mmCIF file of C-alpha atoms and ligand atoms in Angstrom:
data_model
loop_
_atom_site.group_PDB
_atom_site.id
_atom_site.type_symbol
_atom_site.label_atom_id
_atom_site.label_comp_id
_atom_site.label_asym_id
_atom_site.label_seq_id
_atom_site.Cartn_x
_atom_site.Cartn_y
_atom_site.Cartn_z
ATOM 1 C CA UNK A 328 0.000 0.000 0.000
ATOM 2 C CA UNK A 329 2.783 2.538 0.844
ATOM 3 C CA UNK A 330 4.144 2.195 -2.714
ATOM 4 C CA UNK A 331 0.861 2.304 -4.639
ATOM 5 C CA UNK A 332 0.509 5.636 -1.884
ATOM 6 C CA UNK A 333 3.229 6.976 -3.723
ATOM 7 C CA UNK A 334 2.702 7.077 -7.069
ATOM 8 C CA UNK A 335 -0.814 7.514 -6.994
ATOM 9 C CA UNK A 336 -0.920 10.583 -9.156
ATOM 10 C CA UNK A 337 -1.841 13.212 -6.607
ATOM 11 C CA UNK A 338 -2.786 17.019 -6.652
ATOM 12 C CA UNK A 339 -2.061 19.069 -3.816
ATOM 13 C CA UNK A 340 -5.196 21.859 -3.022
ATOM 14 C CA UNK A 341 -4.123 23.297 0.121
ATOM 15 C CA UNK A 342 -0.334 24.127 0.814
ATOM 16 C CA UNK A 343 1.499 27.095 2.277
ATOM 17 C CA UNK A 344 4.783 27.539 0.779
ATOM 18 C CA UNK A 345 6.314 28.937 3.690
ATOM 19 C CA UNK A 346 5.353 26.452 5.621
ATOM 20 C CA UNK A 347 7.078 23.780 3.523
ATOM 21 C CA UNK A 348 11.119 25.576 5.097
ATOM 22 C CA UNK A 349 12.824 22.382 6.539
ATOM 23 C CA UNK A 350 14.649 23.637 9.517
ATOM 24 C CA UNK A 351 17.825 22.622 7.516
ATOM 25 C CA UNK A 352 16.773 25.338 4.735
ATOM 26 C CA UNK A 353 16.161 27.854 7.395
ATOM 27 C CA UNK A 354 19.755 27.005 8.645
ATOM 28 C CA UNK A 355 20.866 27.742 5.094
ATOM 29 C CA UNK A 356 19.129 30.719 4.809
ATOM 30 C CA UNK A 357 19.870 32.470 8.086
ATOM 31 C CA UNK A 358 23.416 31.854 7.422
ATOM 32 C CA UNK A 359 23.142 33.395 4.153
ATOM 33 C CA UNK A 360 21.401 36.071 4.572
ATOM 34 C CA UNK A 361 22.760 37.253 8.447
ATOM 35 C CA UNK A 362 19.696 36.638 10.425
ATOM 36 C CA UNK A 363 20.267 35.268 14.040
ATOM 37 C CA UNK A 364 18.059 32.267 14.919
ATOM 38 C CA UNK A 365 16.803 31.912 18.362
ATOM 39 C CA UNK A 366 17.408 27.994 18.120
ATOM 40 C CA UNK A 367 21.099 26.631 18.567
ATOM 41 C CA UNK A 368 20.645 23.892 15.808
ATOM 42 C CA UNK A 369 18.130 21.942 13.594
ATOM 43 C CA UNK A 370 17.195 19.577 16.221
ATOM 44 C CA UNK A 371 16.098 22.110 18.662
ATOM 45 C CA UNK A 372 13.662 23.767 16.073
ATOM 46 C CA UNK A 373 11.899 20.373 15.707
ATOM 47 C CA UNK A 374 11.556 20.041 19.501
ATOM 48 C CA UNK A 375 10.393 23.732 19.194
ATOM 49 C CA UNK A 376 7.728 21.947 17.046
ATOM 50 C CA UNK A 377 4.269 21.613 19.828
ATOM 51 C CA UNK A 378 1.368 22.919 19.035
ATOM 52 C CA UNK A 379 -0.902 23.649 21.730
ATOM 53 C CA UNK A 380 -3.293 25.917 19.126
ATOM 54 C CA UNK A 381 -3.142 27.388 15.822
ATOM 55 C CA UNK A 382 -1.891 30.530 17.616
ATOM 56 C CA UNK A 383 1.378 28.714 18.868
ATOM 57 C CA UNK A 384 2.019 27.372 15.577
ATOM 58 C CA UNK A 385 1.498 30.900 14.065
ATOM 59 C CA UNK A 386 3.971 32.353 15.896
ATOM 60 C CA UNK A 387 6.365 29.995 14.495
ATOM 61 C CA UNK A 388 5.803 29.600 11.535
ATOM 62 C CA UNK A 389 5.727 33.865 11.083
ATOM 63 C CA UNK A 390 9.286 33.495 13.244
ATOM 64 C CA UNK A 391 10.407 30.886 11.018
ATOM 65 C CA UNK A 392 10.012 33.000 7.606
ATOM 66 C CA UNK A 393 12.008 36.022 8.312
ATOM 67 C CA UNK A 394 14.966 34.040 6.391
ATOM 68 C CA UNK A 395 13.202 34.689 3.367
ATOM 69 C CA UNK A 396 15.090 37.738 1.827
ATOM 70 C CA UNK A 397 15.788 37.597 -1.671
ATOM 71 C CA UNK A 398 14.002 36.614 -4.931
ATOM 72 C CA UNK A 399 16.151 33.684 -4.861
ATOM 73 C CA UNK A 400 15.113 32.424 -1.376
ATOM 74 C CA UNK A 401 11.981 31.693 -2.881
ATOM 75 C CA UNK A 402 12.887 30.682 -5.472
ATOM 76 C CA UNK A 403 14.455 27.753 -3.720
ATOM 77 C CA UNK A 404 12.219 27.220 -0.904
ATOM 78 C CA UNK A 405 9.376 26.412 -3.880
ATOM 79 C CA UNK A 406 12.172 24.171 -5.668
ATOM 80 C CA UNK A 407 13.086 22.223 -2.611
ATOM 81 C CA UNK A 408 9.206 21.709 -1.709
ATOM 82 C CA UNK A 409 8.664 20.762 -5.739
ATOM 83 C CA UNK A 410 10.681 18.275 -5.825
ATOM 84 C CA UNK A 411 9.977 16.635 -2.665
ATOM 85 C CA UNK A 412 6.234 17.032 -3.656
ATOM 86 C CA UNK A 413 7.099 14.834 -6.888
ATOM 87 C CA UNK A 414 8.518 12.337 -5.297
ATOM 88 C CA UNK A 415 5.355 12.056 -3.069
ATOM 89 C CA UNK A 416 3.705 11.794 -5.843
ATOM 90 C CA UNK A 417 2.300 14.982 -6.391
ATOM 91 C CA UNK A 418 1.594 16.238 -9.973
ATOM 92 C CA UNK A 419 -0.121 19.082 -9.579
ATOM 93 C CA UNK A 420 -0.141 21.965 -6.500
ATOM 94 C CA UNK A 421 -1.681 25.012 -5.792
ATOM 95 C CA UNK A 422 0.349 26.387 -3.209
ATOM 96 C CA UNK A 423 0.002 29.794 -1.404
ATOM 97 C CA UNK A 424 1.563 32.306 -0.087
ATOM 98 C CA UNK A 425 0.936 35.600 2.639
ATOM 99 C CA UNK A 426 2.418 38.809 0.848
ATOM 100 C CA UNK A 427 1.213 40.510 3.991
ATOM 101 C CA UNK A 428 4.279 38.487 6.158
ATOM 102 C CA UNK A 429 6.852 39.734 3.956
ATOM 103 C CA UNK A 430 5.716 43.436 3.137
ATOM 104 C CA UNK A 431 5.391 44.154 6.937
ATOM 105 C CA UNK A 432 9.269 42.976 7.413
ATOM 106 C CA UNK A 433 10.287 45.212 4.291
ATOM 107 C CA UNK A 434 10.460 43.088 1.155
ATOM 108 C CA UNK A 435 8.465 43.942 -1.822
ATOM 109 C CA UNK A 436 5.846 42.200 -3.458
ATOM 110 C CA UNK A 437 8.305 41.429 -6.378
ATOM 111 C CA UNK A 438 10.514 39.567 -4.283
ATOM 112 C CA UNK A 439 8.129 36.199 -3.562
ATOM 113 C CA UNK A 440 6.199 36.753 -7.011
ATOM 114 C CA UNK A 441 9.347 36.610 -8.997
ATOM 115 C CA UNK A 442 10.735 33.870 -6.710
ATOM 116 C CA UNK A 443 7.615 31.661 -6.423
ATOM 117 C CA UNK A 444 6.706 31.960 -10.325
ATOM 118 C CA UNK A 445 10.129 31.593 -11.679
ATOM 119 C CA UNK A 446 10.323 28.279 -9.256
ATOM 120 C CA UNK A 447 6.636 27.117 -10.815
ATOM 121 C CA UNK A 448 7.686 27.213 -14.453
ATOM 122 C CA UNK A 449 11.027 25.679 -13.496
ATOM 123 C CA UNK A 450 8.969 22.826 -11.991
ATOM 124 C CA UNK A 451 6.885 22.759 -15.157
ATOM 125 C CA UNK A 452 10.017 22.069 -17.379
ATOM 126 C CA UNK A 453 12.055 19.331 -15.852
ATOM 127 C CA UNK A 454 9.736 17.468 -13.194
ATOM 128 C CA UNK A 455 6.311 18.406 -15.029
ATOM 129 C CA UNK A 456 4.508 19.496 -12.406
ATOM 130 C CA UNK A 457 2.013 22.407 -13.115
ATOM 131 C CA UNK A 458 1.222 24.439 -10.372
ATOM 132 C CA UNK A 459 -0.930 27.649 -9.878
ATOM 133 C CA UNK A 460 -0.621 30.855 -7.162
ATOM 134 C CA UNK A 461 -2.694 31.318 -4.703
ATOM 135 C CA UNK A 462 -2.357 34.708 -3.090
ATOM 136 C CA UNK A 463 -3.450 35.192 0.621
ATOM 137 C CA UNK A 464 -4.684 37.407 2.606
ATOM 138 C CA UNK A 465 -3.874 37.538 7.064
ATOM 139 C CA UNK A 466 -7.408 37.693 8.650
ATOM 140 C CA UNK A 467 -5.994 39.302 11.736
ATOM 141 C CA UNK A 468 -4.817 41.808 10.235
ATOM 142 C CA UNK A 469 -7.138 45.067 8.872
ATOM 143 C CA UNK A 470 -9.224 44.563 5.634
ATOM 144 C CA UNK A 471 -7.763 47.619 4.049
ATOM 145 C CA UNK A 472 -4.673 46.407 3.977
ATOM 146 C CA UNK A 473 -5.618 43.192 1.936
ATOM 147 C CA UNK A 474 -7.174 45.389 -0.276
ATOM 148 C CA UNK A 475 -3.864 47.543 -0.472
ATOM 149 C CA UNK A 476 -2.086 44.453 -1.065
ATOM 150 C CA UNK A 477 -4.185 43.087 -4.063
ATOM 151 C CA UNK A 478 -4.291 46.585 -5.362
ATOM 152 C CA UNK A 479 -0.927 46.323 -5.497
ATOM 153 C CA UNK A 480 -0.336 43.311 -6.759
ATOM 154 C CA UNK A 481 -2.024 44.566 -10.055
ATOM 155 C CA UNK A 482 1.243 43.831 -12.004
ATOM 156 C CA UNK A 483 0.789 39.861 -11.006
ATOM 157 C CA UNK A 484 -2.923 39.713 -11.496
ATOM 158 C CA UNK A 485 -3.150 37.344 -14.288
ATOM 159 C CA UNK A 486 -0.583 34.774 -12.945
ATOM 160 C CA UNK A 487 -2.941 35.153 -9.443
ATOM 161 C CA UNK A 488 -5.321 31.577 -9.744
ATOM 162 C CA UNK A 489 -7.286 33.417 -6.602
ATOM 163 C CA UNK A 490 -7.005 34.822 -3.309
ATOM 164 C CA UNK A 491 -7.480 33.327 0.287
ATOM 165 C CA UNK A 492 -7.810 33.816 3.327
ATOM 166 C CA UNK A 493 -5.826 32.560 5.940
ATOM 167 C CA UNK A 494 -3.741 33.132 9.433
ATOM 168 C CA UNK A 495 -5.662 33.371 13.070
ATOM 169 C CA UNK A 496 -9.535 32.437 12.524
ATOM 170 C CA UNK A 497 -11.239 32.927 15.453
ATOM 171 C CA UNK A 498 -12.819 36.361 16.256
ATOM 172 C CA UNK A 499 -12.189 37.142 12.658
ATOM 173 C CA UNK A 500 -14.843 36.089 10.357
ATOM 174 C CA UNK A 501 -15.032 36.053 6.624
ATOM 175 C CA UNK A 502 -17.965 39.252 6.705
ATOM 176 C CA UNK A 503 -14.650 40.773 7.457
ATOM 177 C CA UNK A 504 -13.223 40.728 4.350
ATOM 178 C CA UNK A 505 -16.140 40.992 1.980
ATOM 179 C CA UNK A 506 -15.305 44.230 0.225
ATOM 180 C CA UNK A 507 -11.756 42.750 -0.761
ATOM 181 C CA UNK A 508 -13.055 39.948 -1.786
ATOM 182 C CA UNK A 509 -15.691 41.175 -3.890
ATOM 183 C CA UNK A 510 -13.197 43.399 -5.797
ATOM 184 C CA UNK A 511 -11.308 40.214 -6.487
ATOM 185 C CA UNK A 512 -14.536 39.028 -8.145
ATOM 186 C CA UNK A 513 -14.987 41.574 -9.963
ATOM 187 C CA UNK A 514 -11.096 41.681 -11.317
ATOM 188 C CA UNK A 515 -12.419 37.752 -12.045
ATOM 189 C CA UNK A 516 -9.844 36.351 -9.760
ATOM 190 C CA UNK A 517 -11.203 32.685 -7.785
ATOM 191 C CA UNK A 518 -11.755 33.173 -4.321
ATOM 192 C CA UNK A 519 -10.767 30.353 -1.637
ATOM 193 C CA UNK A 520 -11.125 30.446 1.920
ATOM 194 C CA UNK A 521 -9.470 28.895 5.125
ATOM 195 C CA UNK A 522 -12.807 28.274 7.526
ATOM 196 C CA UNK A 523 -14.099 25.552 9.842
ATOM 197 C CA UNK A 524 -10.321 24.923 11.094
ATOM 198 C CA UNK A 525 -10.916 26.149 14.660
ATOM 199 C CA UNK A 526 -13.426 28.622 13.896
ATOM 200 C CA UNK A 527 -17.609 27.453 13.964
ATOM 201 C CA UNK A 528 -19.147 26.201 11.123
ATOM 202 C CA UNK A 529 -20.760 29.610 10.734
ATOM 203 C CA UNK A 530 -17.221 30.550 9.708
ATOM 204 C CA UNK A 531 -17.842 27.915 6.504
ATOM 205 C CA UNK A 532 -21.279 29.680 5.542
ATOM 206 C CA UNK A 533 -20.245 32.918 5.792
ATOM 207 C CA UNK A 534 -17.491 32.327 3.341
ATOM 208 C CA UNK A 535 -19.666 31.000 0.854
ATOM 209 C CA UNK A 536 -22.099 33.555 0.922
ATOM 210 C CA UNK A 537 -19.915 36.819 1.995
ATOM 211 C CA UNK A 538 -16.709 35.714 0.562
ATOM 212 C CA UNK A 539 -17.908 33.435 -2.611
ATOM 213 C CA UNK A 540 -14.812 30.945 -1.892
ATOM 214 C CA UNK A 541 -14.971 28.029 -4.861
ATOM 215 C CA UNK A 542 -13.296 25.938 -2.023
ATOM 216 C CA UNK A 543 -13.154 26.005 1.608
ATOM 217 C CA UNK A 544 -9.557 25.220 3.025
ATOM 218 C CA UNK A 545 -10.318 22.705 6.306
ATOM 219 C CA UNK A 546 -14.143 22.333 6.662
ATOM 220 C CA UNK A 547 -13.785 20.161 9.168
ATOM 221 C CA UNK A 548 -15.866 21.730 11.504
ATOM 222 C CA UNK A 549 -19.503 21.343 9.159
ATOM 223 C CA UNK A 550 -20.317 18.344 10.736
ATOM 224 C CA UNK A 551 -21.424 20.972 13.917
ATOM 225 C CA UNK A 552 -24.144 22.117 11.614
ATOM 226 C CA UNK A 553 -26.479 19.914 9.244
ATOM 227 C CA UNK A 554 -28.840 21.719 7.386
ATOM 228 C CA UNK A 555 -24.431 23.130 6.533
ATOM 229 C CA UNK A 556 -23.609 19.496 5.644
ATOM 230 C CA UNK A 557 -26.259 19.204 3.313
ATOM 231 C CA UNK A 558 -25.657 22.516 1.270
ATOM 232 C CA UNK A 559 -21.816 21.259 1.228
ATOM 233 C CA UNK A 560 -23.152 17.923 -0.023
ATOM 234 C CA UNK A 561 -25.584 19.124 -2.977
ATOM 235 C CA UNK A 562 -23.129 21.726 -4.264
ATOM 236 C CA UNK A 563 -20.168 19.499 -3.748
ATOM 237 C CA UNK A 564 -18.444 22.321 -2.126
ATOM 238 C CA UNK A 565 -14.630 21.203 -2.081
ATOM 239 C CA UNK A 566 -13.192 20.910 1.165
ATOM 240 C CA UNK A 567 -9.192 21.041 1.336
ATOM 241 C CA UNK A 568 -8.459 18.963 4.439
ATOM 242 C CA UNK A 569 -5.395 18.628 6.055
ATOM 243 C CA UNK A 570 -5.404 15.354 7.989
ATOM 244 C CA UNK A 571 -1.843 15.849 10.023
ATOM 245 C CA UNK A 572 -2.451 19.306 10.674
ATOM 246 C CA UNK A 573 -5.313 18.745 12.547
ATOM 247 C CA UNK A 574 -4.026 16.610 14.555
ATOM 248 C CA UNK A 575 -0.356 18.747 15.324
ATOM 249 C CA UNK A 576 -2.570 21.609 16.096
ATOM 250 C CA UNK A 577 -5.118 20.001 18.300
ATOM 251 C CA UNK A 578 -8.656 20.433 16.329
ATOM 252 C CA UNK A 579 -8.447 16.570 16.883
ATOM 253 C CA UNK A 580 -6.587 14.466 19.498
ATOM 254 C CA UNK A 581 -5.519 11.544 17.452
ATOM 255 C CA UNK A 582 -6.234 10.918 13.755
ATOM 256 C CA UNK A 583 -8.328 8.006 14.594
ATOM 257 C CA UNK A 584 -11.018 10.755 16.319
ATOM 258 C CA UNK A 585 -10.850 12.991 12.967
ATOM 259 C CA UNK A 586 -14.006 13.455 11.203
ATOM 260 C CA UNK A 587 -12.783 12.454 7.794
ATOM 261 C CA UNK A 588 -14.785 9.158 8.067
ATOM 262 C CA UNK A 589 -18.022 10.889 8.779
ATOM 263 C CA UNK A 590 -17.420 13.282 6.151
ATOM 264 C CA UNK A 591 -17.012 10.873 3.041
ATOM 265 C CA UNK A 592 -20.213 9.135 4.509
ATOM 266 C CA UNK A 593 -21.877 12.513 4.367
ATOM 267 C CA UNK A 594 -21.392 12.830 0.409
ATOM 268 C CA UNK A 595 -18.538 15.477 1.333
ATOM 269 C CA UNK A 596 -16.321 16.198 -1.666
ATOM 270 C CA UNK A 597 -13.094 16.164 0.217
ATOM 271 C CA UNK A 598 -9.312 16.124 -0.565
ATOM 272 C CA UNK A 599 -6.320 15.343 1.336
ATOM 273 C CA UNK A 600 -3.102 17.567 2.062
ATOM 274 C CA UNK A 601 -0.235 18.763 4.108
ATOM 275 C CA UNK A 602 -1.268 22.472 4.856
ATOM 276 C CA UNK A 603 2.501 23.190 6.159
ATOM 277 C CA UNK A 604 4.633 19.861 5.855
ATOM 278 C CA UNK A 605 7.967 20.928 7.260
ATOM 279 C CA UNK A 606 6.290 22.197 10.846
ATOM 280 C CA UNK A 607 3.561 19.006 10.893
ATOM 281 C CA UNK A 608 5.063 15.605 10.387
ATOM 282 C CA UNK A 609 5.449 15.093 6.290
ATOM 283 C CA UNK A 610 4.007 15.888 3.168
ATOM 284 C CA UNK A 611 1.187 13.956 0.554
ATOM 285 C CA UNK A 612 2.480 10.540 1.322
ATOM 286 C CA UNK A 613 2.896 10.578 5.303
ATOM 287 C CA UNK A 614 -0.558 11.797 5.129
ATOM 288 C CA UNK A 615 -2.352 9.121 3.071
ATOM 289 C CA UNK A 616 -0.639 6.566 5.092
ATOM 290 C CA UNK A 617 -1.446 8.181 7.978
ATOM 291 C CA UNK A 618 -4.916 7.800 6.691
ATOM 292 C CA UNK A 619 -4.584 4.365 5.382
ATOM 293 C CA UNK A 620 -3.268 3.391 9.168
ATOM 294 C CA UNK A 621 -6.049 5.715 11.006
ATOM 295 C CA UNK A 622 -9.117 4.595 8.879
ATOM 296 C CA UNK A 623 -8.003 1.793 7.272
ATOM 297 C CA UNK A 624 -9.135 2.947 3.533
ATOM 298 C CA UNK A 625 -8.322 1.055 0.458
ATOM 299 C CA UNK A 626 -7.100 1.756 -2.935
ATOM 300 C CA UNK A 627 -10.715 2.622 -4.299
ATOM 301 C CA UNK A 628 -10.928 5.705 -1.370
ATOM 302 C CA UNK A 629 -7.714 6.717 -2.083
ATOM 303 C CA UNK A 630 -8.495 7.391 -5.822
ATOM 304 C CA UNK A 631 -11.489 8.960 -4.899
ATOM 305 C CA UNK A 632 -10.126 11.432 -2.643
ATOM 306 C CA UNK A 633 -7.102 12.109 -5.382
ATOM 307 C CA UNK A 634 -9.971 12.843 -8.094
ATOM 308 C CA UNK A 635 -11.673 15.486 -6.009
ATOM 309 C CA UNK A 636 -8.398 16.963 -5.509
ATOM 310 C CA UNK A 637 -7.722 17.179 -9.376
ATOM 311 C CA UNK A 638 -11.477 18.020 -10.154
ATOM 312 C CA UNK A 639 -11.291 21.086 -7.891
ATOM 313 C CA UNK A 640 -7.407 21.995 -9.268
ATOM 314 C CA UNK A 641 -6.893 25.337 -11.051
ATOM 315 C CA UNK A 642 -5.407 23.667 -13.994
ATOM 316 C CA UNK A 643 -6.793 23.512 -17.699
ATOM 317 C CA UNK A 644 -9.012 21.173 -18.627
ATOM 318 C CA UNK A 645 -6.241 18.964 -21.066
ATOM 319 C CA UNK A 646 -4.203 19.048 -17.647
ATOM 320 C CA UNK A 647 -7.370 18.050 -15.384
ATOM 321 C CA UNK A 648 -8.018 14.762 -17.995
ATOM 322 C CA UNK A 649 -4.532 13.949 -18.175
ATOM 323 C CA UNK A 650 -3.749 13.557 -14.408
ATOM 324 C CA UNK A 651 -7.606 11.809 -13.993
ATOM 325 C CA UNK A 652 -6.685 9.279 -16.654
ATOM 326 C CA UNK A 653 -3.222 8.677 -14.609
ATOM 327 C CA UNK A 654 -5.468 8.261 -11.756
ATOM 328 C CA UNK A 655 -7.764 5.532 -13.474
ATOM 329 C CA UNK A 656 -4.792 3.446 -14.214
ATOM 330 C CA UNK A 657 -3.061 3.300 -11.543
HETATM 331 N N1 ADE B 1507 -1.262 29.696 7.708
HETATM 332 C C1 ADE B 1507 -0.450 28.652 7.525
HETATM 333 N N2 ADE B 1507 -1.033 27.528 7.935
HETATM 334 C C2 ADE B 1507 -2.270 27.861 8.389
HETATM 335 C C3 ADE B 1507 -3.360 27.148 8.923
HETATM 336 N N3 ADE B 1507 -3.320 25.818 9.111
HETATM 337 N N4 ADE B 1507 -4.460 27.824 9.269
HETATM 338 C C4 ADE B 1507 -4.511 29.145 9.115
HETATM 339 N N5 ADE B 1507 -3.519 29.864 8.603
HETATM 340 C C5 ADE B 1507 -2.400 29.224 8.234
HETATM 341 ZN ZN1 ZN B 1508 -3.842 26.221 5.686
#
């Protein structure tokens, strides 16, 4: 089963690039580029790695990214997570990133767009795998500033596959961010939205119907509201969920208690992914195994849960069949 994991052709919905820096990388970087690290080696950043909250892993994972300087840090922190993506398996990935995090420390919006695309296209060429740019917005920080940011970012707005929303949910709902995102719509730029991590399933409507989101990141937390569940099910609303996550950041104790189960036997159309892989525990492949151990699934739910994940990809359609018919034969 581990091998047939592995090169099950997989998309990736739901990925924050900064979240993929290995401590080794952030080594690297802080070397390179003069910044002092508050750990005294690799192994002490993992053990820095408990979670009591999303909050605590927020902190670190904002810390953690201040080694990004240059154009060319990005450019290699997407290489180094392309490549280990492909050989989990991973095809296709719409990864994100927070301009916010990096304009507040002094960088410039060129800096990760010029890093991040040149790394995509570079991906494209010698491992073939497409990707697309999801740019997001912090929801504790003030709305005006997202829409500063994707006023701003009018130079990048056709390589821009949407905008999310992401950073600390509770106490800051989607409504928040309504005007933003409705000027996104009307630039015709996809919205998707982080909601239902720790935040109510309220969070999850209000997202559809303030925010528009084509795909809610997480979900998890729709099973708290049915007449929810059932909307979710009829419009097969994707949901991006992030099994590992979860469990490093306490929404569920083990991964045996997650409600994945419940949710496929709801009708949900749900996807697997890693969220941040370098701060919890792997990346595609240590999650479906850690699903295959957890729940027990078998190669049929596995390609199920990979063709939602390509069916809600921003790819083009040639792409979309291409990877499905991988899928089918495998
Ligand atoms: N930013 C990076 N990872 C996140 C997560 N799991 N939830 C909210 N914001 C994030
Ligand atoms: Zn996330």
């Amino acid at each position: 089963m581990k091998d047939w994991l592995r090169q099950l052709p997989k998309a990736e919905l739901h990925l924050h690039i900064e979240g993929t820096l290995e401590p080794e990388q952030m080594f690297e970087l802080a070397a390179r580029n003069g910044v002092q690290l508050p750990f005294v080696d690799v192994g002490a950043v993992r053990a820095a790695y408990k979670f009591d909250d999303l909050q605590s892993f927020l902190d670190l994972y904002y810390q953690g990214m201040n080694v990004l300087h240059t154009e060319n840090d990005f450019f290699e922190l997407a290489m180094a997570y392309f490549q280990r993506a492909h050989a989990d398996g991973v095809v296709h990935a719409d990864i994100s990133f927070d301009p916010q995090a990096h304009l507040t420390r002094g960088l410039d919006l060129a800096t990760p767009f010029d890093g991040l695309t040149r790394a995509m296209q570079q991906a494209e060429q010698t491992i073939g795998m497409t990707s697309a740019l999801i740019m997001s917005f912090l929801r504790d920080r003030e709305a005006a500033e997202a829409a500063e940011v994707l006023e701003q970012a009018r130079p990048w707005h056709d390589v821009i596959a949407a905008v999310g929303l992401d950073s600390a949910e509770q106490n800051n709902p989607p409504e928040k961010f309504t005007a933003v995102f409705e000027r996104a719509r009307a630039l015709g730029i996809r919205r998707v939205a982080h909601a239902g991590e720790e935040g109510p399933a309220a969070y999850i409507r209000g997202a559809l119907d303030a925010l528009d989101a084509c795909r809610i990141d997480h979900g998890v937390r729709c099973l708290e509201d049915p007449d929810l569940v059932a909307h979710l099910r009829e419009s097969q609303m994707p949901l991006t969920v992030c099994p590992l996550s979860n469990v490093y950041l306490k929404v569920v104790d083990r991964l045996v208690d997650h409600p994945l189960p419940a949710m496929l036997d709801a009708g949900l159309n749900v996807s697997l992914n890693s969220d941040d892989p370098a701060y919890f525990g792997g990346g595609m492949q240590n999650n479906f195994l850690a699903c295959h151990e957890a729940f027990g699934w078998d190669e049929n739910i596995f390609r199920g849960l990979a063709r939602n994940a390509v069916n809600a990809a921003f790819v083009t359609d040639a792409r979309r069949a291409e990877i499905l018919d991988a899928i089918d034969h495998c």
